[in-house]
Coordinates of C-alpha atoms in Angstrom, one line a residue:
M259 CA -10.1 -11.7 42.3
S260 CA -7.9 -8.7 41.5
L261 CA -6.3 -8.6 38.0
P262 CA -2.6 -8.1 37.4
R263 CA -1.5 -4.5 37.2
Y264 CA 1.5 -3.5 35.1
D265 CA 3.4 -0.3 35.7
H266 CA 6.0 1.4 33.4
F267 CA 9.6 0.1 33.6
I268 CA 11.9 3.2 34.1
N269 CA 15.5 3.3 35.3
G270 CA 15.4 -0.4 36.2
A271 CA 12.3 -0.4 38.3
S272 CA 8.5 -0.6 38.0
V273 CA 7.1 3.0 38.1
P274 CA 3.4 3.9 38.4
P275 CA 2.1 6.3 35.7
A276 CA 2.3 9.9 36.5
S277 CA -1.4 10.3 35.9
G278 CA -2.3 7.4 38.1
D279 CA -4.5 6.0 35.2
Y280 CA -4.5 2.5 33.8
F281 CA -6.3 0.9 30.9
D282 CA -7.6 -2.7 30.3
T283 CA -6.0 -5.3 28.1
E284 CA -8.1 -8.1 26.7
N285 CA -7.6 -11.7 25.6
P286 CA -8.8 -11.6 21.9
Y287 CA -10.0 -15.3 22.2
T288 CA -12.1 -15.0 25.3
G289 CA -12.9 -11.3 25.1
E290 CA -12.0 -11.0 28.9
V291 CA -10.0 -8.3 30.5
W292 CA -7.1 -10.0 32.2
A293 CA -4.8 -7.1 33.2
H294 CA -4.5 -3.4 33.8
I295 CA -1.7 -1.5 32.0
A296 CA -0.2 1.9 33.0
R297 CA -1.5 4.8 30.8
G298 CA 1.5 6.9 30.1
N299 CA 1.8 10.5 29.2
A300 CA 4.5 13.1 28.3
A301 CA 5.8 13.2 32.0
D302 CA 6.4 9.4 31.9
V303 CA 8.3 9.8 28.5
D304 CA 10.4 12.5 30.0
A305 CA 11.3 10.4 33.0
A306 CA 12.2 7.4 30.7
V307 CA 14.3 9.5 28.3
A308 CA 16.1 11.1 31.1
A309 CA 17.0 7.7 32.7
A310 CA 18.2 6.5 29.3
K311 CA 20.3 9.6 28.6
A312 CA 21.9 9.3 32.1
A313 CA 22.7 5.6 31.4
F314 CA 24.2 6.5 28.1
E315 CA 26.3 9.2 29.5
G316 CA 27.3 7.2 32.6
P317 CA 27.7 3.5 33.3
W318 CA 26.5 2.1 29.9
G319 CA 28.6 4.5 27.8
G320 CA 31.7 3.5 29.9
L321 CA 31.5 -0.2 29.0
T322 CA 33.6 -1.7 26.4
A323 CA 31.9 -3.3 23.4
T324 CA 33.1 -6.7 24.6
R325 CA 31.4 -6.1 28.0
R326 CA 28.2 -5.1 26.2
G327 CA 28.3 -8.3 24.3
Q328 CA 28.7 -10.3 27.5
L329 CA 25.5 -8.7 29.0
L330 CA 23.6 -9.3 25.8
R331 CA 24.7 -13.0 25.9
R332 CA 23.4 -13.3 29.5
L333 CA 20.1 -11.7 28.4
A334 CA 19.8 -14.1 25.5
D335 CA 20.1 -17.1 27.9
L336 CA 17.5 -15.6 30.2
V337 CA 15.1 -15.1 27.2
I338 CA 15.4 -18.7 26.2
E339 CA 14.9 -19.9 29.8
H340 CA 11.8 -17.7 30.3
A341 CA 10.4 -18.2 26.8
P342 CA 7.3 -20.3 27.9
R343 CA 6.3 -17.6 30.4
L344 CA 6.8 -14.7 28.0
A345 CA 5.1 -16.5 25.2
E346 CA 2.1 -17.3 27.4
I347 CA 1.6 -13.6 28.2
E348 CA 2.1 -12.5 24.6
Q349 CA -0.4 -15.1 23.4
R350 CA -3.0 -14.0 25.9
D351 CA -2.7 -10.5 24.6
N352 CA -2.7 -11.1 20.8
G353 CA -4.3 -14.5 20.3
K354 CA -1.6 -16.0 18.1
L355 CA -1.1 -19.8 18.2
S356 CA 0.8 -20.8 21.4
S357 CA 3.1 -23.1 19.3
E358 CA 4.2 -20.3 17.1
V359 CA 4.6 -17.8 19.9
V360 CA 6.8 -20.1 22.0
A361 CA 9.0 -20.7 19.0
Q362 CA 9.3 -17.0 18.2
V363 CA 10.2 -16.1 21.7
R364 CA 12.9 -18.8 22.0
Y365 CA 14.3 -17.6 18.7
M366 CA 14.5 -14.1 20.1
G367 CA 17.3 -15.4 22.3
E368 CA 19.2 -16.2 19.1
Y369 CA 18.9 -12.6 18.0
F370 CA 20.5 -11.4 21.2
H371 CA 23.3 -14.1 20.9
Y372 CA 24.0 -13.0 17.4
Y373 CA 24.3 -9.3 18.3
A374 CA 26.3 -10.2 21.4
G375 CA 28.9 -11.6 19.2
L376 CA 28.8 -8.7 16.8
A377 CA 29.1 -6.0 19.4
D378 CA 32.9 -5.9 19.4
K379 CA 33.3 -6.7 15.8
V380 CA 32.3 -3.4 14.2
E381 CA 35.6 -2.4 12.8
S382 CA 36.5 1.1 11.6
K383 CA 38.9 1.9 8.8
V384 CA 42.3 3.5 8.3
I385 CA 41.8 5.5 5.0
P386 CA 44.6 6.3 2.6
T387 CA 44.1 9.9 1.6
D388 CA 45.4 12.1 -1.2
K389 CA 46.4 14.8 1.4
P390 CA 50.0 14.7 2.4
G391 CA 51.0 15.0 6.1
V392 CA 47.8 13.6 7.6
F393 CA 46.6 10.3 8.9
T394 CA 42.9 9.6 8.7
F395 CA 40.6 6.9 10.2
T396 CA 36.9 6.4 11.0
R397 CA 35.1 5.7 14.2
Y398 CA 31.5 4.3 14.6
E399 CA 29.8 5.9 17.6
A400 CA 26.4 5.1 19.1
K401 CA 23.6 7.5 18.3
G402 CA 22.4 7.7 21.8
V403 CA 18.8 7.4 23.0
V404 CA 16.6 5.3 20.6
A405 CA 12.8 5.2 20.6
I406 CA 11.4 1.8 19.7
I407 CA 7.7 1.6 18.8
T408 CA 6.2 -1.8 18.0
P409 CA 2.9 -3.3 16.8
W410 CA 0.6 -5.9 18.4
N411 CA 1.1 -8.8 16.0
S412 CA 4.6 -10.0 17.1
P413 CA 5.6 -7.5 19.9
L414 CA 8.6 -9.2 21.4
T415 CA 10.1 -10.5 18.2
L416 CA 9.8 -7.1 16.4
T417 CA 11.2 -5.3 19.5
S418 CA 14.2 -7.7 19.5
W419 CA 14.9 -6.9 15.8
K420 CA 15.5 -3.3 16.9
L421 CA 16.7 -3.6 20.5
A422 CA 19.4 -6.2 20.0
P423 CA 21.4 -4.2 17.3
A424 CA 20.8 -0.9 19.1
L425 CA 22.3 -2.2 22.4
A426 CA 25.1 -3.9 20.6
A427 CA 25.9 -0.5 19.0
G428 CA 26.0 1.1 22.4
C429 CA 22.7 2.9 22.3
V430 CA 20.0 3.0 25.0
A431 CA 16.3 2.7 24.5
V432 CA 12.8 3.7 25.4
V433 CA 10.3 1.2 24.1
K434 CA 6.6 2.0 23.5
P435 CA 4.7 -1.3 22.8
S436 CA 1.2 -1.4 21.2
E437 CA -1.5 -0.5 23.7
F438 CA -3.0 -3.9 22.7
T439 CA 0.0 -5.9 23.7
S440 CA 2.0 -4.3 26.4
A441 CA 2.3 -6.9 29.1
S442 CA 4.8 -9.2 27.6
M443 CA 7.2 -6.3 26.9
L444 CA 7.0 -5.3 30.5
E445 CA 7.7 -8.9 31.7
F446 CA 10.7 -9.0 29.2
A447 CA 12.0 -5.7 30.6
A448 CA 12.5 -7.2 34.0
L449 CA 15.1 -9.6 32.5
F450 CA 17.5 -6.8 31.9
E451 CA 17.9 -6.2 35.6
Q452 CA 18.5 -9.9 36.1
A453 CA 21.1 -10.0 33.3
G454 CA 23.1 -7.2 35.0
F455 CA 22.4 -4.2 32.7
P456 CA 22.8 -0.8 34.3
P457 CA 19.5 0.9 35.2
G458 CA 18.1 3.1 32.5
V459 CA 19.6 1.2 29.5
V460 CA 16.2 -0.1 28.6
N461 CA 13.0 1.5 29.6
V462 CA 9.3 0.8 28.7
V463 CA 6.5 3.4 28.7
T464 CA 3.0 2.0 27.9
G465 CA 0.0 3.8 26.6
F466 CA -1.6 5.3 23.5
G467 CA 0.0 6.9 20.4
A468 CA -1.0 10.5 21.0
E469 CA -0.2 10.4 24.7
V470 CA 3.1 8.4 24.6
G471 CA 4.2 7.8 21.0
E472 CA 4.2 11.4 19.9
P473 CA 6.0 12.9 22.9
L474 CA 8.6 10.1 22.5
V475 CA 9.2 10.7 18.8
T476 CA 9.4 14.4 19.2
H477 CA 11.5 14.4 22.4
P478 CA 14.7 16.5 21.8
D479 CA 16.9 13.9 23.5
V480 CA 15.8 11.0 21.2
A481 CA 18.2 10.6 18.3
H482 CA 16.7 7.7 16.3
I483 CA 13.3 6.1 16.0
G484 CA 12.8 2.4 15.1
F485 CA 9.2 1.6 14.1
T486 CA 7.2 -1.3 12.8
G487 CA 3.6 -0.7 11.9
G488 CA 1.2 0.6 9.4
E489 CA 1.9 3.1 6.6
L490 CA -0.1 6.0 8.0
A491 CA 1.6 5.8 11.4
G492 CA 4.9 5.4 9.8
K493 CA 4.4 8.6 7.7
R494 CA 3.5 10.6 10.8
I495 CA 6.6 9.4 12.6
Y496 CA 8.7 10.2 9.6
E497 CA 7.3 13.7 9.3
A498 CA 7.8 14.3 13.0
A499 CA 11.4 13.0 12.8
A500 CA 12.1 15.1 9.8
R501 CA 11.2 18.3 11.6
N502 CA 14.0 17.6 14.0
L503 CA 16.3 15.8 11.6
K504 CA 16.2 12.5 13.4
T505 CA 17.1 9.3 11.7
V506 CA 14.5 6.5 11.4
T507 CA 14.2 2.8 10.6
L508 CA 10.7 2.1 9.3
E509 CA 9.3 -1.3 8.7
L510 CA 5.8 -0.8 7.2
G511 CA 3.1 -2.6 5.3
G512 CA 3.2 -5.0 2.3
K513 CA 1.0 -6.5 -0.4
S514 CA 3.5 -9.1 -1.4
P515 CA 3.2 -11.2 -4.5
N516 CA 3.4 -15.0 -4.2
I517 CA 4.2 -16.0 -7.8
I518 CA 3.5 -19.6 -9.0
F519 CA 4.7 -20.7 -12.4
D520 CA 3.4 -23.7 -14.3
D521 CA 6.6 -25.7 -13.6
A522 CA 6.3 -25.4 -9.9
D523 CA 5.7 -28.3 -7.5
L524 CA 2.1 -27.5 -6.8
D525 CA 1.8 -29.5 -3.6
Q526 CA 4.7 -27.4 -2.1
A527 CA 3.3 -24.2 -3.6
V528 CA 0.0 -24.7 -2.0
K529 CA 1.7 -25.0 1.4
G530 CA 3.7 -21.9 0.7
V531 CA 0.5 -20.0 -0.1
V532 CA -1.0 -21.1 3.1
S533 CA 2.1 -20.2 5.1
G534 CA 2.2 -16.8 3.4
I535 CA -1.4 -15.7 4.1
F536 CA -3.2 -17.9 6.6
A537 CA -0.4 -18.5 9.2
A538 CA -0.9 -16.0 12.1
S539 CA -4.4 -15.3 10.6
G540 CA -2.8 -13.2 7.9
Q541 CA -1.6 -10.6 10.5
S542 CA 1.9 -10.2 9.1
C543 CA 3.5 -7.4 7.3
Q544 CA 5.2 -9.9 4.9
A545 CA 1.9 -11.8 4.2
G546 CA 1.8 -13.2 0.7
S547 CA -1.7 -11.7 0.2
R548 CA -1.6 -11.6 -3.6
V549 CA -1.1 -15.0 -5.3
L550 CA -0.1 -14.6 -8.9
V551 CA -0.7 -17.9 -10.8
Q552 CA 0.2 -18.8 -14.4
E553 CA -3.0 -19.2 -16.5
S554 CA -2.4 -22.8 -17.4
I555 CA -2.5 -24.0 -13.8
H556 CA -4.9 -21.3 -12.4
D557 CA -7.9 -23.6 -12.0
E558 CA -5.9 -26.5 -10.6
L559 CA -4.1 -24.4 -8.1
I560 CA -7.4 -23.0 -6.9
R561 CA -9.0 -26.4 -6.6
R562 CA -6.0 -27.7 -4.5
L563 CA -5.8 -24.6 -2.4
V564 CA -9.6 -24.5 -1.5
E565 CA -9.4 -28.2 -0.7
F566 CA -6.4 -27.8 1.6
V567 CA -7.5 -24.6 3.4
G568 CA -11.1 -25.9 3.8
T569 CA -9.7 -28.4 6.4
A570 CA -8.0 -25.7 8.5
K571 CA -9.1 -25.8 12.2
L572 CA -10.1 -22.5 13.8
G573 CA -10.4 -22.2 17.6
D574 CA -8.6 -21.9 20.8
P575 CA -5.1 -20.7 20.1
T576 CA -3.7 -22.5 23.1
R577 CA -4.7 -25.9 21.8
P578 CA -1.9 -27.6 19.8
D579 CA -4.3 -28.8 17.0
T580 CA -5.6 -25.3 16.3
Q581 CA -4.3 -23.8 13.1
I582 CA -6.0 -20.4 12.8
G583 CA -6.7 -18.2 15.8
P584 CA -8.6 -15.0 16.3
I585 CA -7.9 -11.5 14.9
A586 CA -5.9 -9.8 17.6
T587 CA -8.0 -6.6 18.1
R588 CA -11.6 -5.6 17.6
P589 CA -10.8 -2.7 15.2
Q590 CA -8.7 -5.0 13.1
F591 CA -11.5 -7.6 13.1
E592 CA -13.9 -4.9 11.8
K593 CA -11.4 -3.8 9.2
V594 CA -10.9 -7.3 7.7
L595 CA -14.6 -7.7 7.4
D596 CA -14.9 -4.4 5.7
Y597 CA -12.3 -5.4 3.1
I598 CA -14.2 -8.6 2.4
R599 CA -17.3 -6.5 1.7
I600 CA -15.3 -4.2 -0.5
A601 CA -13.9 -7.2 -2.5
R602 CA -17.3 -8.4 -3.2
E603 CA -18.5 -4.9 -4.3
E604 CA -15.6 -4.7 -6.7
G605 CA -16.7 -7.9 -8.3
A606 CA -14.2 -10.4 -6.9
R607 CA -15.6 -13.9 -6.4
C608 CA -15.3 -15.4 -3.0
V609 CA -14.6 -19.2 -3.4
L610 CA -13.9 -19.9 0.3
G611 CA -14.7 -18.3 3.6
G612 CA -15.7 -14.7 3.6
K613 CA -17.5 -14.7 6.9
A614 CA -17.0 -14.1 10.6
R615 CA -17.3 -16.9 13.1
P616 CA -19.3 -15.6 16.0
D617 CA -19.6 -19.1 17.4
L618 CA -15.9 -19.3 18.3
G619 CA -14.6 -17.8 21.5
A620 CA -15.6 -14.2 21.8
G621 CA -16.5 -14.1 18.1
Q622 CA -13.3 -12.3 16.9
F623 CA -12.6 -14.9 14.1
V624 CA -12.6 -14.5 10.3
E625 CA -12.7 -17.6 8.1
P626 CA -9.7 -18.1 5.8
T627 CA -11.0 -16.3 2.7
I628 CA -10.0 -16.7 -1.0
F629 CA -11.1 -14.4 -3.7
T630 CA -10.7 -15.1 -7.5
G631 CA -11.5 -13.0 -10.4
V632 CA -9.3 -10.2 -8.9
D633 CA -7.9 -7.4 -11.0
N634 CA -4.7 -6.0 -9.7
R635 CA -6.3 -2.5 -9.8
M636 CA -8.9 -3.4 -7.2
R637 CA -8.5 -2.0 -3.7
I638 CA -8.4 -5.6 -2.3
A639 CA -5.3 -6.1 -4.4
Q640 CA -3.7 -2.8 -3.7
E641 CA -4.3 -2.2 0.0
E642 CA -3.0 -4.1 3.0
V643 CA -5.9 -6.0 4.7
F644 CA -3.7 -7.6 7.5
G645 CA -6.0 -10.6 7.9
P646 CA -6.7 -14.1 6.4
V647 CA -7.8 -12.8 3.0
L648 CA -6.2 -13.9 -0.2
C649 CA -6.4 -12.5 -3.8
I650 CA -5.7 -14.8 -6.7
I651 CA -4.6 -13.1 -9.9
P652 CA -3.7 -14.9 -13.2
F653 CA -0.7 -14.1 -15.4
K654 CA 0.4 -15.1 -18.8
D655 CA 4.3 -15.2 -18.7
E656 CA 7.3 -14.0 -16.8
A657 CA 7.0 -10.4 -18.1
D658 CA 3.4 -10.3 -17.0
A659 CA 4.1 -11.7 -13.6
I660 CA 6.8 -9.2 -13.0
R661 CA 4.6 -6.3 -14.2
I662 CA 1.8 -7.3 -11.9
G663 CA 4.1 -8.1 -9.0
N664 CA 5.6 -4.7 -9.1
D665 CA 2.4 -2.8 -9.8
I666 CA 1.9 -1.9 -6.2
L667 CA 2.9 0.9 -3.8
Y668 CA 4.6 -1.5 -1.5
G669 CA 7.8 -3.6 -1.8
L670 CA 8.4 -5.6 1.3
A671 CA 8.5 -9.2 0.1
G672 CA 7.6 -11.7 -2.6
A673 CA 8.1 -15.2 -3.6
V674 CA 8.7 -17.3 -6.7
W675 CA 7.7 -21.0 -7.2
T676 CA 9.5 -22.7 -10.1
R677 CA 11.8 -25.6 -10.8
S678 CA 13.9 -23.4 -13.2
L679 CA 17.0 -21.8 -11.8
H680 CA 17.2 -19.4 -14.6
R681 CA 13.6 -18.3 -14.1
A682 CA 14.1 -18.0 -10.3
L683 CA 17.1 -15.7 -10.7
Y684 CA 15.6 -13.7 -13.5
V685 CA 12.4 -13.0 -11.6
T686 CA 13.9 -12.3 -8.2
E687 CA 16.3 -9.8 -9.8
R688 CA 13.3 -7.8 -11.2
L689 CA 10.9 -7.9 -8.3
K690 CA 11.0 -4.6 -6.4
A691 CA 11.0 -6.1 -2.9
G692 CA 13.4 -6.2 0.1
T693 CA 13.0 -10.0 0.5
V694 CA 12.2 -12.6 -2.2
W695 CA 11.9 -16.3 -1.4
V696 CA 12.2 -19.0 -4.0
N697 CA 10.2 -22.2 -3.3
N698 CA 9.5 -21.2 0.3
Y699 CA 7.7 -18.4 2.2
R700 CA 8.0 -16.5 5.5
A701 CA 11.6 -17.6 6.5
T702 CA 13.5 -15.0 8.4
S703 CA 16.8 -15.0 10.4
F704 CA 18.9 -12.9 12.6
T705 CA 21.7 -13.3 10.0
T706 CA 19.8 -11.8 7.1
P707 CA 18.7 -8.2 6.4
F708 CA 15.0 -7.5 6.3
G709 CA 13.2 -4.4 5.1
G710 CA 11.3 -2.9 2.3
Y711 CA 11.4 -1.0 -1.0
K712 CA 9.0 1.9 -1.8
R713 CA 6.3 2.5 0.8
S714 CA 7.2 -0.6 2.8
G715 CA 9.9 1.3 4.7
I716 CA 13.3 2.7 5.3
G717 CA 16.4 0.9 6.5
R718 CA 17.1 -2.7 7.3
E719 CA 16.7 -4.9 10.4
S720 CA 18.5 -8.1 11.2
G721 CA 21.9 -9.1 9.9
S722 CA 25.2 -7.2 10.3
D723 CA 23.7 -4.3 8.3
A724 CA 21.2 -3.5 11.1
I725 CA 23.8 -2.4 13.7
H726 CA 24.8 0.5 11.4
E727 CA 21.3 2.0 11.6
Y728 CA 22.2 2.9 15.2
L729 CA 25.7 4.2 14.6
D730 CA 27.1 7.5 13.4
T731 CA 30.3 7.6 11.4
K732 CA 33.1 10.0 12.5
S733 CA 36.1 10.8 10.4
V734 CA 39.3 11.7 12.3
W735 CA 42.2 13.6 10.7
I736 CA 45.6 13.6 12.5
S737 CA 48.4 15.9 11.2
T738 CA 51.8 14.4 10.9
D739 CA 53.4 17.6 9.7
L740 CA 56.0 19.3 11.8
D741 CA 55.1 22.6 10.3
V742 CA 51.6 24.1 9.7
P743 CA 50.9 24.7 6.0
N744 CA 49.5 28.0 4.8
P745 CA 46.4 28.6 7.0
F746 CA 44.7 30.6 4.3
I747 CA 44.4 27.7 1.9
R748 CA 42.4 24.6 2.6
R749 CA 44.4 21.4 2.7

């Protein structure tokens, strides 16, 4: 039986790779190759960028903002209609729980609905000026061709966070999904044609970073790069963009503190800890991988957490009763195990898990793992693991919690668990993070900006702020004088 073969999506059509080469994509639960993906190169990138540029300068650029919004609304409806199929393909590629992936893909439709409504509501300003005889105003204009590069943990969701505001702003895009999870993006791209978008507005080139990502980032006709992924890749993209003075939106890693005070509802806090680190097998940039717990409740919190997490069911991610699925890629699986070894060598105590589960599926499972006795200076507390591995760190009081919470190179997210409104406001104000939850964890919305402080990134996604990442501001000066003033003196 022949396996499905996916080509690039360029200028509104499936296009074979210029090289004629394909690579395999595997199901992380079964370990089986289930499809072949086009292996792109610089020639494919050139073709995709040329198609995008032609659309921007032609039919797409000629549409009103209202018309763009109508097309985005139609796309949103198609996403919701096709969510089960898209989710099935994405789940097959990255091994996340089917129940979560279906919900995520359906919610993608809401992102496109939101930006459909926002497309014709980006209003410029008439500016009173101190200069007599002139009338000034601003215009917001689309940057042009945008490169979107996304990771394997939530490929469709994280693409929509960039693509929806970019299209609403009037930009066009070339998407490079992770080589581990390309199929769902190619299936999604076909919906743009059904929705009535002009060819070339959205293009997808699949392949590897050095062969596709680098030529895309450095292409002279790409004006902006939107990237979600690891810190090292983000730095390389930022450096390459800087050489050509391109703008970027970077959503990078995190080592987020989940802070539990002694007045918290411990039952709810335990659920928040589980949601923060063990949902999605810990493969989330916003994972609450450091639990900071007040000393007076330290032992009780650990007891409840170990008891709760010890009942979690690992297994087939397509089954509705499965709670923890496999690690999405073999390299990431090995990395998680390596960090567990490092934690033990540093002196941290493993009170739950700490092992692989070769008896499940193709063996790409790691037990939910909890370490106590962690000092915040340890590598296990400072470096992003991106797996189901939790560090528990005690603290004395508010000042100590804030100090430990901020003693990190990252600043993507954090959470505070307390019944005190004063404490909640005091601590959230002082945590250096782009998102801080109070008595909940991992909630996001198309209405609310998301992004990081420090090494967790640059710029914001979601909410009305995000559309301005894809717009340039132009100031227009109109003379109302009947006579030209002295041309040798600046007005």
